Short mmCIF file of C-alpha atoms in Angstrom, two decimals:
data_model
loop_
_atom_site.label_atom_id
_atom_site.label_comp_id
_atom_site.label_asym_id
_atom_site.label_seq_id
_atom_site.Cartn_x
_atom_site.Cartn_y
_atom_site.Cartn_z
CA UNK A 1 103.20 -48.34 48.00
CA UNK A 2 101.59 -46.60 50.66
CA UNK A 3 98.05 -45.44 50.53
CA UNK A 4 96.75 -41.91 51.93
CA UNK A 5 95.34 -42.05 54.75
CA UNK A 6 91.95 -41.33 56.10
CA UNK A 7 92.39 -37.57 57.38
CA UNK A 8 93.79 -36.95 54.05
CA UNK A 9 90.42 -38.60 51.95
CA UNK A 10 88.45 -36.42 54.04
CA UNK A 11 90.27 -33.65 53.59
CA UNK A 12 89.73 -33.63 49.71
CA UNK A 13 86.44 -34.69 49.91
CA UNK A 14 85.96 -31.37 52.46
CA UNK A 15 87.87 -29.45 49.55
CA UNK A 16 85.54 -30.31 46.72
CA UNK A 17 82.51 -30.37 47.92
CA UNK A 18 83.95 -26.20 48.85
CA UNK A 19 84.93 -25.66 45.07
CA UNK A 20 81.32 -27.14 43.75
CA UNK A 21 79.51 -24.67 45.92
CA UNK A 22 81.81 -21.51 45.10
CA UNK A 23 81.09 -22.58 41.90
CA UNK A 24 77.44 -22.99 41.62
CA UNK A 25 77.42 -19.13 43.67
CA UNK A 26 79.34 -18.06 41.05
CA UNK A 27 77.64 -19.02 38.06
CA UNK A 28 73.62 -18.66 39.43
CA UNK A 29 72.18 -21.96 38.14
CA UNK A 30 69.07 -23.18 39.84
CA UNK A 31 67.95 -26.31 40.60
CA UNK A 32 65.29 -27.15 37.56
CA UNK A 33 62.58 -28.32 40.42
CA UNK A 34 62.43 -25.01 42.02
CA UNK A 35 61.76 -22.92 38.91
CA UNK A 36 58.24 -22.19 39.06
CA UNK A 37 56.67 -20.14 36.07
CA UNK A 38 55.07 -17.10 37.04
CA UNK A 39 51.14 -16.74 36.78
CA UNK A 40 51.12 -13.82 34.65
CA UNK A 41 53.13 -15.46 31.75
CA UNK A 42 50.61 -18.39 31.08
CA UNK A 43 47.53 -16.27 30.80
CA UNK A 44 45.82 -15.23 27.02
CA UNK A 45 44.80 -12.30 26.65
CA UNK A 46 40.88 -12.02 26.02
CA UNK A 47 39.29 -10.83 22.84
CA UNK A 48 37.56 -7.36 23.43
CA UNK A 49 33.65 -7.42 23.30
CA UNK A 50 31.58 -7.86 20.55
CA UNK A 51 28.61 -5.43 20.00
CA UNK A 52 26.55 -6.05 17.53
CA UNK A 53 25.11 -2.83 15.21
CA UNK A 54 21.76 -1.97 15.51
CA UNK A 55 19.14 -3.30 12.70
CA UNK A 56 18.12 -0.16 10.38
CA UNK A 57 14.76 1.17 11.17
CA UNK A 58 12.43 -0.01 8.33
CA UNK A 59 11.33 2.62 6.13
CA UNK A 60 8.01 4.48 6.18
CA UNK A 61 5.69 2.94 3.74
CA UNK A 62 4.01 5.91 1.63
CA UNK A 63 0.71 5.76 0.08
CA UNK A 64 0.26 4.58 -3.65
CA UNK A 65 -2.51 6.96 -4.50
CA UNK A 66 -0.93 10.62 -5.16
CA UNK A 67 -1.69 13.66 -3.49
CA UNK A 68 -4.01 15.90 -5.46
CA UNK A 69 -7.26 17.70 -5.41
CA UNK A 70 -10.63 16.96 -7.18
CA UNK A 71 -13.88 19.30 -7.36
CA UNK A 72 -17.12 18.49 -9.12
CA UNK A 73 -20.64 18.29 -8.39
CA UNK A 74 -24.08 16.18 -7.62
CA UNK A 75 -25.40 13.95 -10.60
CA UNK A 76 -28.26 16.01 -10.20
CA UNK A 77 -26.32 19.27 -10.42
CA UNK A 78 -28.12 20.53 -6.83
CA UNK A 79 -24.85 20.29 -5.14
CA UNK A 80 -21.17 20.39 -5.21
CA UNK A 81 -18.32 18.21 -3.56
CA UNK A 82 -14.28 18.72 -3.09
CA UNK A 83 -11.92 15.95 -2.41
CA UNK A 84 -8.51 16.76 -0.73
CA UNK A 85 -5.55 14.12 -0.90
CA UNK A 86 -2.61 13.48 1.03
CA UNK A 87 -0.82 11.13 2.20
CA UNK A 88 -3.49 8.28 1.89
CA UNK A 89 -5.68 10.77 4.05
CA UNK A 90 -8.75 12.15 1.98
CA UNK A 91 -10.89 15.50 3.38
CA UNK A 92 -14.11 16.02 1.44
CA UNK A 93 -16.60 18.90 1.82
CA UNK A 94 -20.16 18.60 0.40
CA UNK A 95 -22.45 21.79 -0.30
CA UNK A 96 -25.70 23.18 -1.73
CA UNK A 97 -25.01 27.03 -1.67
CA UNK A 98 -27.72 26.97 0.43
CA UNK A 99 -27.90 25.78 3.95
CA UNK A 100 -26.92 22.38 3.01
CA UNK A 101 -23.09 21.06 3.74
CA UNK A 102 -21.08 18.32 5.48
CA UNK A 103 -17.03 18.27 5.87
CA UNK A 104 -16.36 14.48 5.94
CA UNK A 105 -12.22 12.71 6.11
CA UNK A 106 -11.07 9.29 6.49
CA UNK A 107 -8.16 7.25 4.43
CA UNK A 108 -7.28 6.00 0.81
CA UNK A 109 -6.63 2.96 0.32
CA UNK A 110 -4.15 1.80 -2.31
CA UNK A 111 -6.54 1.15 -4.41
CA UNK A 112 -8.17 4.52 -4.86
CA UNK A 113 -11.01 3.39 -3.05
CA UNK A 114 -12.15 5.44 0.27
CA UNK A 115 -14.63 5.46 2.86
CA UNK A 116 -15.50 8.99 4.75
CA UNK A 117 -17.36 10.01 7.37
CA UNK A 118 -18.93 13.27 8.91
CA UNK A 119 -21.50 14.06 11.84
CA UNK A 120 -24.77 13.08 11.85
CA UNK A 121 -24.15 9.88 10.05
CA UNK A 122 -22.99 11.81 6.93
CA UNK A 123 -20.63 9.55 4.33
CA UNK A 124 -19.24 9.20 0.93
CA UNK A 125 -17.93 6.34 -0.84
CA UNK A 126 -15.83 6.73 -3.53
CA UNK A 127 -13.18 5.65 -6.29
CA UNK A 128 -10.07 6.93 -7.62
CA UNK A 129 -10.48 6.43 -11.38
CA UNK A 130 -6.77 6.58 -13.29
CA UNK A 131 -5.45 9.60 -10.73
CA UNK A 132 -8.30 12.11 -12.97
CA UNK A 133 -10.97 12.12 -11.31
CA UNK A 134 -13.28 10.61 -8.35
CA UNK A 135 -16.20 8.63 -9.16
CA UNK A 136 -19.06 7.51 -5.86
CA UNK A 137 -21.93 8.82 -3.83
CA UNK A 138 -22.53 10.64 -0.97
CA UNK A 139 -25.14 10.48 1.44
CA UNK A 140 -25.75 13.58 3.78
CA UNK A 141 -28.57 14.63 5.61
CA UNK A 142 -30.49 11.25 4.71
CA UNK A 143 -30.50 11.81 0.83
CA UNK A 144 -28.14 9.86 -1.39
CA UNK A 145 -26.02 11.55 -4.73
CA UNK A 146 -24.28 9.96 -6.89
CA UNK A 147 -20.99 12.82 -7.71
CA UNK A 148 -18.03 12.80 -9.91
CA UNK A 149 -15.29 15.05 -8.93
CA UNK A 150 -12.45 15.88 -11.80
CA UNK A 151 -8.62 16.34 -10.68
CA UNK A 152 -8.78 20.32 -9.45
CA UNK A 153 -5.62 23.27 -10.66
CA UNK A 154 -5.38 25.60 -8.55
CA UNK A 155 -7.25 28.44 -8.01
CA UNK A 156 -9.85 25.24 -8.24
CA UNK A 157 -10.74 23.37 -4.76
CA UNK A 158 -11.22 23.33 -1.40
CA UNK A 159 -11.36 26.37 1.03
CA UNK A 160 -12.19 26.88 4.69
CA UNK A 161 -12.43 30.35 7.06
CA UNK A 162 -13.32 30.56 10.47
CA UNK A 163 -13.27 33.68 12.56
CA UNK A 164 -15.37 35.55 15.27
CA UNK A 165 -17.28 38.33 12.99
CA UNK A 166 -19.27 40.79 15.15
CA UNK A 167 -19.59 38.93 18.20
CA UNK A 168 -20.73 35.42 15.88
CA UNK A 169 -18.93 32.41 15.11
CA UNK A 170 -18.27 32.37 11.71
CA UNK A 171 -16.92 29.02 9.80
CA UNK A 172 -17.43 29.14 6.11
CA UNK A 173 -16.93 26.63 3.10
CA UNK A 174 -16.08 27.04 -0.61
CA UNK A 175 -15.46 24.70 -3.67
CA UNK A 176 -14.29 26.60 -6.70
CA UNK A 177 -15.08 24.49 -9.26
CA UNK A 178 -13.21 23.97 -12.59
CA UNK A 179 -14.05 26.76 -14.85
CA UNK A 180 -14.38 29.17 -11.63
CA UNK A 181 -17.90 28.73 -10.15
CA UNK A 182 -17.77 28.77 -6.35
CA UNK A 183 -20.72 27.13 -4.34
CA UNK A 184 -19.74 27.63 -0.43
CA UNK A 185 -22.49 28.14 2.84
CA UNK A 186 -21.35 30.49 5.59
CA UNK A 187 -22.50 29.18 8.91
CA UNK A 188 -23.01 32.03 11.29
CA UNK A 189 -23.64 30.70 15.33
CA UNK A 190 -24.73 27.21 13.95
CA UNK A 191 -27.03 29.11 10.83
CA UNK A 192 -26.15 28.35 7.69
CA UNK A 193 -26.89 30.64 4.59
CA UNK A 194 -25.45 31.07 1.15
CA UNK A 195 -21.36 32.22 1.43
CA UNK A 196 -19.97 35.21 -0.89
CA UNK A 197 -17.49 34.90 -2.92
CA UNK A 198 -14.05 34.81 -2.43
CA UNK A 199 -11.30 35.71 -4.14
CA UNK A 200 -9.43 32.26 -5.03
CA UNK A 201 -5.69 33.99 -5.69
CA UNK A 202 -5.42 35.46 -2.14
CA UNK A 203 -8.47 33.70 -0.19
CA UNK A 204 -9.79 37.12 0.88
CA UNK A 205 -13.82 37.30 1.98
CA UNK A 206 -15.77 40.19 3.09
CA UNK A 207 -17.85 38.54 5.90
CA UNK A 208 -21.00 41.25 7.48
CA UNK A 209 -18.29 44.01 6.43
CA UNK A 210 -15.33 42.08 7.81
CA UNK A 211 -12.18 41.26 6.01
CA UNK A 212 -11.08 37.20 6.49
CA UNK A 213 -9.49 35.08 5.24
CA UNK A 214 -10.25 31.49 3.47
CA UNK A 215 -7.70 29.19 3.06
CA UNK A 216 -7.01 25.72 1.08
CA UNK A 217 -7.94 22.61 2.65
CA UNK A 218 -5.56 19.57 3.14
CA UNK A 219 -6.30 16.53 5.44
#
């Protein structure tokens, strides 16, 4: 038998290596070591930011000793003294009837006990006895009294006016005591002399024929 020659081996060679081509056109496969993956495909997406919530403002801390109001007088009965409350502040006013006062303030503490000061080295120490009454002393103008205030109802307390009366600075003081006494020094210009009296419902004063008016006291 005769075998093909040459020309005709390349020939079929020529014609298949044609047919493999047409068919790798036709069918689009890829050679696996040119496939590259694209960037965007292997990358996580992130987790959004975190913020954290603001702690809570602490609250205010309020004062233990309640607000309230407390008039009484001198152990010696010369004098009389008021004693505002609020908010662990304390205003106290101290008076004869005479010429003789002193407006004094500091703080409470928790305790009930406070320490208050005025001008000229003026001060009162006192004690917060079971919310009903205050028990201490008071020294003003040099001289120490020992005072007990009881808790005050209104019309009972502490009032203040100050005005311009006929050309003079007025600023006045009154404690109505419990039972509805008032002792209270008008100071007229930087004189002091004994205050009238006011009415405690409405606060009005007639003042060197002027109409003013006092009002309650609160730190």
């Amino acid at each position: 038998m005769k075998r093909p020659g040459p020309l005709l081996t390349l020939l079929a060679g020529l014609v298949l290596g044609v047919f493999m081509l047409s068919l790798n056109a036709t069918t689009g496969t890829k050679n696996a070591s040119t496939y590259q993956e694209s960037p965007a495909a292997s990358v996580s997406p992130s987790a959004p930011p975190t913020t954290s919530s603001p702690s809570p403002s602490p609250s205010p801390t309020r004062s233990a000793v309640p607000n309230a109001d407390y008039a009484g007088r001198t152990d010696d009965d010369s004098s009389a003294i008021a004693v505002s409350l609020r908010g662990g502040k304390a205003i106290a006013y101290f008076c004869d009837g005479h010429d003789k006062e002193s407006w004094l303030k500091g703080d409470v503490k928790d305790d009930g006990t406070m320490k208050l000061t005025g001008s000229h080295g003026d001060e009162l120490n006192g004690t917060l006895q079971d919310g009903k009454r205050i028990r201490g002393t008071a020294e003003v103008g040099g001289q120490k009294y020992g005072f007990t205030a009881d808790k005050a109802v209104k019309p009972s307390g502490l009032y203040r006016a100050t005005a311009t009366v006929r050309g003079a600075k007025v600023d006045g003081g009154w404690i109505v005591l419990p039972g509805g006494k008032q002792v209270g020094v008008v100071t007229r210009d930087g004189t002091p002399s004994a205050a009238p009296v006011i009415d405690p419902e409405t606060g009005a004063v007639t003042i060197d024929g002027q109409k003013i008016v006092a009002r309650p006291v609160t730190p």
